Short mmCIF file of N, CA and C in Angstrom, two decimals:
data_model
loop_
_atom_site.label_atom_id
_atom_site.label_comp_id
_atom_site.label_asym_id
_atom_site.label_seq_id
_atom_site.Cartn_x
_atom_site.Cartn_y
_atom_site.Cartn_z
N MET A 72 23.69 36.78 -35.76
CA MET A 72 24.63 36.13 -34.86
C MET A 72 26.00 36.77 -35.08
N ASN A 73 26.61 37.23 -34.01
CA ASN A 73 27.92 37.85 -34.17
C ASN A 73 29.03 36.80 -34.19
N MET A 74 30.20 37.23 -34.62
CA MET A 74 31.32 36.29 -34.80
C MET A 74 31.80 35.71 -33.47
N GLU A 75 31.76 36.50 -32.42
CA GLU A 75 32.23 36.01 -31.13
C GLU A 75 31.37 34.85 -30.63
N LEU A 76 30.07 34.98 -30.77
CA LEU A 76 29.17 33.91 -30.35
C LEU A 76 29.34 32.67 -31.25
N MET A 77 29.50 32.89 -32.53
CA MET A 77 29.69 31.77 -33.45
C MET A 77 31.00 31.03 -33.14
N MET A 78 32.07 31.76 -32.85
CA MET A 78 33.34 31.12 -32.51
C MET A 78 33.22 30.35 -31.19
N GLN A 79 32.42 30.87 -30.28
CA GLN A 79 32.21 30.16 -29.01
C GLN A 79 31.48 28.84 -29.26
N TYR A 80 30.46 28.86 -30.10
CA TYR A 80 29.74 27.62 -30.42
C TYR A 80 30.63 26.63 -31.16
N ILE A 81 31.46 27.11 -32.07
CA ILE A 81 32.37 26.23 -32.80
C ILE A 81 33.37 25.59 -31.83
N THR A 82 33.87 26.39 -30.89
CA THR A 82 34.79 25.86 -29.89
C THR A 82 34.12 24.80 -29.03
N TYR A 83 32.89 25.05 -28.60
CA TYR A 83 32.16 24.04 -27.83
C TYR A 83 31.94 22.76 -28.64
N GLY A 84 31.62 22.92 -29.91
CA GLY A 84 31.41 21.76 -30.77
C GLY A 84 32.67 20.93 -30.94
N LEU A 85 33.80 21.59 -31.17
CA LEU A 85 35.06 20.87 -31.31
C LEU A 85 35.47 20.20 -30.00
N MET A 86 35.20 20.88 -28.90
CA MET A 86 35.50 20.29 -27.60
C MET A 86 34.64 19.04 -27.37
N ALA A 87 33.37 19.12 -27.73
CA ALA A 87 32.48 17.96 -27.57
C ALA A 87 32.95 16.80 -28.45
N LEU A 88 33.34 17.09 -29.69
CA LEU A 88 33.86 16.03 -30.57
C LEU A 88 35.10 15.38 -29.97
N GLY A 89 35.99 16.19 -29.43
CA GLY A 89 37.20 15.64 -28.83
C GLY A 89 36.92 14.78 -27.62
N VAL A 90 36.04 15.24 -26.75
CA VAL A 90 35.70 14.47 -25.54
C VAL A 90 35.02 13.17 -25.92
N LEU A 91 34.08 13.24 -26.86
CA LEU A 91 33.38 12.01 -27.28
C LEU A 91 34.34 11.03 -27.96
N ALA A 92 35.25 11.54 -28.79
CA ALA A 92 36.23 10.66 -29.45
C ALA A 92 37.14 10.00 -28.41
N PHE A 93 37.55 10.76 -27.40
CA PHE A 93 38.36 10.19 -26.33
C PHE A 93 37.59 9.09 -25.59
N LEU A 94 36.33 9.36 -25.26
CA LEU A 94 35.52 8.36 -24.56
C LEU A 94 35.31 7.11 -25.40
N VAL A 95 35.07 7.29 -26.70
CA VAL A 95 34.91 6.14 -27.59
C VAL A 95 36.20 5.31 -27.60
N ALA A 96 37.35 5.97 -27.72
CA ALA A 96 38.62 5.24 -27.76
C ALA A 96 38.87 4.49 -26.46
N VAL A 97 38.57 5.11 -25.33
CA VAL A 97 38.79 4.45 -24.04
C VAL A 97 37.84 3.26 -23.88
N ILE A 98 36.58 3.46 -24.20
CA ILE A 98 35.60 2.37 -24.05
C ILE A 98 35.95 1.20 -24.96
N VAL A 99 36.36 1.50 -26.18
CA VAL A 99 36.73 0.42 -27.11
C VAL A 99 37.94 -0.34 -26.60
N GLN A 100 38.94 0.37 -26.06
CA GLN A 100 40.12 -0.32 -25.53
C GLN A 100 39.75 -1.22 -24.36
N VAL A 101 38.77 -0.82 -23.58
CA VAL A 101 38.38 -1.63 -22.42
C VAL A 101 37.57 -2.85 -22.83
N ILE A 102 36.64 -2.68 -23.79
CA ILE A 102 35.71 -3.78 -24.08
C ILE A 102 36.11 -4.65 -25.27
N LYS A 103 37.14 -4.28 -26.00
CA LYS A 103 37.43 -5.04 -27.23
C LYS A 103 37.93 -6.46 -26.98
N GLU A 104 38.41 -6.75 -25.79
CA GLU A 104 38.88 -8.10 -25.48
C GLU A 104 37.87 -8.94 -24.72
N LEU A 105 36.66 -8.45 -24.59
CA LEU A 105 35.62 -9.24 -23.93
C LEU A 105 35.25 -10.45 -24.80
N PRO A 106 34.86 -11.54 -24.16
CA PRO A 106 34.45 -12.70 -24.94
C PRO A 106 33.27 -12.34 -25.86
N GLY A 107 33.38 -12.73 -27.09
CA GLY A 107 32.34 -12.41 -28.08
C GLY A 107 32.69 -11.18 -28.89
N LEU A 108 33.31 -10.21 -28.27
CA LEU A 108 33.71 -9.00 -29.00
C LEU A 108 35.11 -9.11 -29.58
N ASN A 109 35.91 -10.08 -29.10
CA ASN A 109 37.27 -10.20 -29.60
C ASN A 109 37.35 -10.74 -31.02
N LYS A 110 36.24 -11.30 -31.52
CA LYS A 110 36.22 -11.79 -32.90
C LYS A 110 35.76 -10.72 -33.88
N ILE A 111 35.18 -9.63 -33.37
CA ILE A 111 34.68 -8.54 -34.21
C ILE A 111 35.81 -7.54 -34.41
N PRO A 112 35.99 -7.01 -35.63
CA PRO A 112 37.04 -6.01 -35.85
C PRO A 112 36.85 -4.79 -34.96
N THR A 113 37.96 -4.24 -34.51
CA THR A 113 37.93 -3.12 -33.58
C THR A 113 37.22 -1.91 -34.17
N SER A 114 37.36 -1.68 -35.46
CA SER A 114 36.72 -0.52 -36.07
C SER A 114 35.20 -0.62 -36.03
N ILE A 115 34.66 -1.83 -36.13
CA ILE A 115 33.21 -2.01 -36.05
C ILE A 115 32.74 -1.79 -34.61
N VAL A 116 33.53 -2.24 -33.65
CA VAL A 116 33.19 -2.00 -32.24
C VAL A 116 33.21 -0.50 -31.97
N ALA A 117 34.20 0.21 -32.51
CA ALA A 117 34.30 1.66 -32.31
C ALA A 117 33.10 2.37 -32.94
N LEU A 118 32.67 1.94 -34.10
CA LEU A 118 31.51 2.54 -34.74
C LEU A 118 30.24 2.30 -33.91
N ALA A 119 30.08 1.09 -33.41
CA ALA A 119 28.91 0.79 -32.59
C ALA A 119 28.90 1.61 -31.29
N VAL A 120 30.06 1.72 -30.66
CA VAL A 120 30.14 2.51 -29.43
C VAL A 120 29.83 3.97 -29.72
N SER A 121 30.34 4.48 -30.83
CA SER A 121 30.09 5.86 -31.21
C SER A 121 28.61 6.10 -31.51
N LEU A 122 27.97 5.14 -32.19
CA LEU A 122 26.55 5.27 -32.51
C LEU A 122 25.66 5.18 -31.27
N ILE A 123 26.16 4.59 -30.22
CA ILE A 123 25.41 4.53 -28.96
C ILE A 123 25.71 5.76 -28.10
N LEU A 124 26.98 6.14 -28.03
CA LEU A 124 27.41 7.19 -27.10
C LEU A 124 26.95 8.59 -27.52
N CYS A 125 27.00 8.90 -28.80
CA CYS A 125 26.66 10.26 -29.25
C CYS A 125 25.19 10.62 -29.03
N PRO A 126 24.23 9.81 -29.47
CA PRO A 126 22.83 10.15 -29.15
C PRO A 126 22.55 10.16 -27.65
N MET A 127 23.20 9.26 -26.92
CA MET A 127 23.02 9.22 -25.48
C MET A 127 23.53 10.52 -24.85
N ALA A 128 24.65 11.04 -25.33
CA ALA A 128 25.20 12.29 -24.81
C ALA A 128 24.26 13.46 -25.11
N VAL A 129 23.67 13.48 -26.29
CA VAL A 129 22.74 14.55 -26.64
C VAL A 129 21.50 14.50 -25.74
N ILE A 130 20.98 13.33 -25.53
CA ILE A 130 19.80 13.19 -24.67
C ILE A 130 20.11 13.59 -23.23
N ILE A 131 21.28 13.19 -22.73
CA ILE A 131 21.67 13.56 -21.37
C ILE A 131 21.84 15.07 -21.25
N LEU A 132 22.49 15.69 -22.24
CA LEU A 132 22.66 17.15 -22.20
C LEU A 132 21.33 17.89 -22.30
N CYS A 133 20.42 17.39 -23.13
CA CYS A 133 19.10 18.02 -23.22
C CYS A 133 18.35 17.92 -21.90
N GLN A 134 18.48 16.79 -21.23
CA GLN A 134 17.84 16.64 -19.93
C GLN A 134 18.48 17.55 -18.89
N TYR A 135 19.79 17.67 -18.93
CA TYR A 135 20.51 18.49 -17.96
C TYR A 135 20.17 19.97 -18.11
N PHE A 136 20.13 20.45 -19.36
CA PHE A 136 19.83 21.86 -19.62
C PHE A 136 18.33 22.13 -19.79
N LYS A 137 17.51 21.12 -19.56
CA LYS A 137 16.05 21.22 -19.65
C LYS A 137 15.60 21.75 -21.02
N ILE A 138 16.19 21.14 -22.05
CA ILE A 138 15.84 21.46 -23.44
C ILE A 138 14.94 20.35 -23.95
N THR A 139 13.90 20.71 -24.66
CA THR A 139 13.01 19.72 -25.25
C THR A 139 13.76 18.95 -26.34
N ILE A 140 13.69 17.63 -26.26
CA ILE A 140 14.38 16.79 -27.24
C ILE A 140 13.53 16.75 -28.51
N VAL A 141 14.14 17.15 -29.62
CA VAL A 141 13.47 17.16 -30.91
C VAL A 141 14.15 16.12 -31.78
N TRP A 142 13.42 15.56 -32.73
CA TRP A 142 13.93 14.45 -33.53
C TRP A 142 15.21 14.81 -34.27
N TYR A 143 15.36 16.05 -34.70
CA TYR A 143 16.56 16.37 -35.47
C TYR A 143 17.80 16.51 -34.57
N TYR A 144 17.64 16.66 -33.26
CA TYR A 144 18.79 16.60 -32.37
C TYR A 144 19.38 15.19 -32.37
N VAL A 145 18.50 14.22 -32.28
CA VAL A 145 18.94 12.82 -32.27
C VAL A 145 19.52 12.44 -33.63
N PHE A 146 18.89 12.91 -34.71
CA PHE A 146 19.41 12.64 -36.05
C PHE A 146 20.80 13.25 -36.23
N ALA A 147 20.97 14.48 -35.78
CA ALA A 147 22.28 15.14 -35.86
C ALA A 147 23.32 14.40 -35.01
N ALA A 148 22.88 13.83 -33.91
CA ALA A 148 23.80 13.05 -33.07
C ALA A 148 24.28 11.80 -33.80
N PHE A 149 23.39 11.17 -34.57
CA PHE A 149 23.82 10.01 -35.35
C PHE A 149 24.81 10.42 -36.44
N ILE A 150 24.59 11.56 -37.07
CA ILE A 150 25.54 12.05 -38.08
C ILE A 150 26.87 12.38 -37.40
N ALA A 151 26.83 13.03 -36.25
CA ALA A 151 28.06 13.37 -35.52
C ALA A 151 28.78 12.11 -35.04
N ALA A 152 28.05 11.03 -34.84
CA ALA A 152 28.67 9.78 -34.39
C ALA A 152 29.67 9.27 -35.41
N PHE A 153 29.40 9.47 -36.69
CA PHE A 153 30.35 9.05 -37.72
C PHE A 153 31.62 9.90 -37.68
N VAL A 154 31.46 11.19 -37.40
CA VAL A 154 32.63 12.07 -37.27
C VAL A 154 33.44 11.67 -36.05
N VAL A 155 32.77 11.40 -34.95
CA VAL A 155 33.45 10.95 -33.73
C VAL A 155 34.18 9.64 -33.99
N TYR A 156 33.56 8.73 -34.71
CA TYR A 156 34.19 7.45 -35.05
C TYR A 156 35.48 7.66 -35.84
N VAL A 157 35.43 8.53 -36.83
CA VAL A 157 36.61 8.78 -37.66
C VAL A 157 37.73 9.40 -36.81
N ILE A 158 37.38 10.33 -35.95
CA ILE A 158 38.38 10.95 -35.09
C ILE A 158 38.97 9.93 -34.11
N ALA A 159 38.11 9.10 -33.53
CA ALA A 159 38.57 8.12 -32.54
C ALA A 159 39.45 7.04 -33.14
N THR A 160 39.28 6.75 -34.41
CA THR A 160 40.08 5.70 -35.04
C THR A 160 41.24 6.26 -35.84
N GLY A 161 41.73 7.42 -35.46
CA GLY A 161 42.91 7.98 -36.12
C GLY A 161 42.60 8.83 -37.32
N GLY A 162 41.47 9.47 -37.33
CA GLY A 162 41.04 10.23 -38.49
C GLY A 162 41.79 11.52 -38.72
N TRP A 163 42.39 12.09 -37.66
CA TRP A 163 43.12 13.35 -37.85
C TRP A 163 44.27 13.15 -38.82
N GLU A 164 44.98 12.02 -38.72
CA GLU A 164 46.10 11.78 -39.62
C GLU A 164 45.61 11.61 -41.06
N ARG A 165 44.51 10.88 -41.23
CA ARG A 165 43.96 10.71 -42.58
C ARG A 165 43.48 12.02 -43.16
N ALA A 166 42.80 12.83 -42.35
CA ALA A 166 42.31 14.12 -42.84
C ALA A 166 43.48 15.05 -43.20
N ALA A 167 44.53 15.05 -42.38
CA ALA A 167 45.70 15.88 -42.68
C ALA A 167 46.39 15.42 -43.95
N GLU A 168 46.46 14.11 -44.15
CA GLU A 168 47.08 13.57 -45.37
C GLU A 168 46.29 13.96 -46.61
N ILE A 169 44.98 13.86 -46.54
CA ILE A 169 44.14 14.26 -47.68
C ILE A 169 44.30 15.74 -47.95
N TRP A 170 44.34 16.55 -46.90
CA TRP A 170 44.52 17.99 -47.06
C TRP A 170 45.86 18.29 -47.73
N GLN A 171 46.92 17.63 -47.31
CA GLN A 171 48.24 17.87 -47.89
C GLN A 171 48.30 17.45 -49.36
N ARG A 172 47.60 16.38 -49.72
CA ARG A 172 47.61 15.93 -51.11
C ARG A 172 46.79 16.82 -52.02
N THR A 173 45.72 17.41 -51.51
CA THR A 173 44.80 18.14 -52.39
C THR A 173 44.94 19.65 -52.33
N ARG A 174 45.72 20.19 -51.44
CA ARG A 174 45.77 21.65 -51.34
C ARG A 174 46.57 22.26 -52.47
N TYR A 175 46.26 23.49 -52.75
CA TYR A 175 46.90 24.24 -53.82
C TYR A 175 48.30 24.65 -53.40
N LYS A 176 49.27 24.38 -54.26
CA LYS A 176 50.63 24.82 -54.02
C LYS A 176 50.95 25.95 -54.97
N ARG A 177 51.68 26.92 -54.50
CA ARG A 177 51.99 28.11 -55.28
C ARG A 177 52.63 27.74 -56.62
N GLY A 178 51.99 28.17 -57.69
CA GLY A 178 52.55 27.93 -59.03
C GLY A 178 52.08 26.67 -59.70
N LYS A 179 51.55 25.74 -58.97
CA LYS A 179 51.06 24.50 -59.59
C LYS A 179 49.96 23.89 -58.75
N ILE A 180 49.19 23.05 -59.39
CA ILE A 180 48.12 22.32 -58.69
C ILE A 180 48.63 20.93 -58.40
N SER A 181 48.53 20.51 -57.14
CA SER A 181 49.02 19.17 -56.77
C SER A 181 48.00 18.13 -57.18
N LYS A 182 48.51 16.94 -57.45
CA LYS A 182 47.66 15.83 -57.89
C LYS A 182 47.45 14.87 -56.77
#
């Protein structure tokens, strides 16, 4: 696999994560005040929406591109759902903060 093709796949993957995180955030904002859901914490609603939306998106894409659905596609979608959940609930700031705390600084190791 050449680097150009790999970068294209990485770009598609990041784009898919961003679109799914946006959809999760919008859906959660719309449904979080529904009766019955307003007593549940928003982060749990976001996780549930993400766990439903990601496998559903994989199945829809497989149907659209006429790809045979294999069990590990669905399993990978469930794993990706947790990443989408973290991104949708403000995970970029947390990830950037962890990176800033743990990265190597010239001349010393940060704690």
